XYZ file of C-alpha atoms in Angstrom:
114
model
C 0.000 0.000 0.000
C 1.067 3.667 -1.030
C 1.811 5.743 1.729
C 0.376 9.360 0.630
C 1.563 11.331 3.362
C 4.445 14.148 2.896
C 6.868 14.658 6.246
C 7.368 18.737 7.150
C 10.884 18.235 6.299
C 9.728 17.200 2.432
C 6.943 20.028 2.394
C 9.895 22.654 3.524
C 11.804 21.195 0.566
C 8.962 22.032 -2.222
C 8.340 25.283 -1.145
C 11.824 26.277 -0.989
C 12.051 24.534 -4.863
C 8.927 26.588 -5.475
C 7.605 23.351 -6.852
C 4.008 23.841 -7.971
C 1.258 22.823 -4.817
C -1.816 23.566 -3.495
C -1.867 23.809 0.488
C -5.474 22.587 1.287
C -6.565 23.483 4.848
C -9.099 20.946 5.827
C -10.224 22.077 9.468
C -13.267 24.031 9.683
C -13.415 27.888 8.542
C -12.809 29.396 12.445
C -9.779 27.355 12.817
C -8.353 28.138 9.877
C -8.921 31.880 10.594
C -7.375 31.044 13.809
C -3.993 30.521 11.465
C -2.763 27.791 8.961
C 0.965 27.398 7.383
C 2.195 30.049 6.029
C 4.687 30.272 3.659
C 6.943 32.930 1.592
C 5.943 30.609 -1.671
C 2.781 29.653 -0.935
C -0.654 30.206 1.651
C -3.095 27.586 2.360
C -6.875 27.693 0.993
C -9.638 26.832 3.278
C -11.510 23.666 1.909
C -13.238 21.975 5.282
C -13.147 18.090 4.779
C -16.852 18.008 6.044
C -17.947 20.368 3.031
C -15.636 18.117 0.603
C -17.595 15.207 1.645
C -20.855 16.159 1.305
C -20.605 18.116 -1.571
C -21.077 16.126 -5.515
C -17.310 16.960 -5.583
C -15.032 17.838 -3.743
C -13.471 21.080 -4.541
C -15.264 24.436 -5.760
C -14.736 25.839 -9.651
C -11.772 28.222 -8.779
C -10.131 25.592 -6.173
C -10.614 22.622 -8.934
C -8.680 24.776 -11.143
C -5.671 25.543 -9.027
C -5.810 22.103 -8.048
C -4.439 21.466 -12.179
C -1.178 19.842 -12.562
C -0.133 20.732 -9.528
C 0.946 18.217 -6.226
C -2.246 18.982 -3.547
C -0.723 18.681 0.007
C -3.772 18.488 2.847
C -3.563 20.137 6.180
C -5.405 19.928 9.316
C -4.487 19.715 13.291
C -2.878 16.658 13.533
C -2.955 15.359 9.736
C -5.918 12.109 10.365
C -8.791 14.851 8.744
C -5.946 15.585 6.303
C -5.329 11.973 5.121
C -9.512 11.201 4.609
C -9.288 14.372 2.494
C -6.685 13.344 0.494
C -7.884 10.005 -0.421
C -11.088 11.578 -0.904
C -9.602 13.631 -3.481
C -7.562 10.839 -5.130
C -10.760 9.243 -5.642
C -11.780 12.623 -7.856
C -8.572 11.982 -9.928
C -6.568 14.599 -8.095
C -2.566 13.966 -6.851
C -3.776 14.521 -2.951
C -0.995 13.669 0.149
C -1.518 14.692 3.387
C 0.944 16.628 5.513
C 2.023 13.713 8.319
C 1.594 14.959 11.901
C -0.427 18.071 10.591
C 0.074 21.967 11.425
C 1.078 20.336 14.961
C 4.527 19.198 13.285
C 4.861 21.830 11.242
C 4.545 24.456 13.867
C 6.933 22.363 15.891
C 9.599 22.076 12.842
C 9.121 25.470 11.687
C 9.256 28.947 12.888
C 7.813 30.187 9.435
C 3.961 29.263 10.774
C 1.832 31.739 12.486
């Protein structure tokens, strides 16, 4: 089995190669007001897993379009909300990994996030 999960230390890499992703913050809309990762190449879009799942699709017009060619990387607290959202976009035909211990192991790896 695949593992689709991305450590912080590989997600610091990408950004610093400005290589083309889509941060999608899966956590409900106050907690992502209450910050997300945050990035000199790159800020996170809010798409809650709960509205992904019970929506026809997953991701809204101008999301689905950024989400083109590009390697999506899932957020949430503690990255289990961001893994179900990731496979859930697989399923959609989108390249989906979640970040692996979530904005909790970011925060602790990196000063960059607010």
């Amino acid at each position: 089995m695949q593992n689709y999960t991305l450590t912080t230390i590989q997600l610091s890499e990408m950004l610093e190669k400005r290589v083309p992703v889509l941060l999608l913050d899966v956590r409900d809309a106050e907690k992502f007001l209450s910050g997300s990762l945050v990035h000199e190449n790159v800020s996170a879009r809010n798409v809650p897993y709960l509205l992904m799942k019970e929506q026809d699709k997953p991701l809204d017009e101008e999301t689905e379009k950024l989400a083109q060619n590009v390697q999506i990387v899932t957020l949430c607290t503690t990255g289990n909300k961001a893994q179900k959202a990731a496979a859930l976009l697989r399923e959609h035909g989108f390249h989906a990994n979640a970040l692996e211990g979530g904005l909790t192991a970011w925060k602790e790896q990196s000063s960059e996030t607010k």
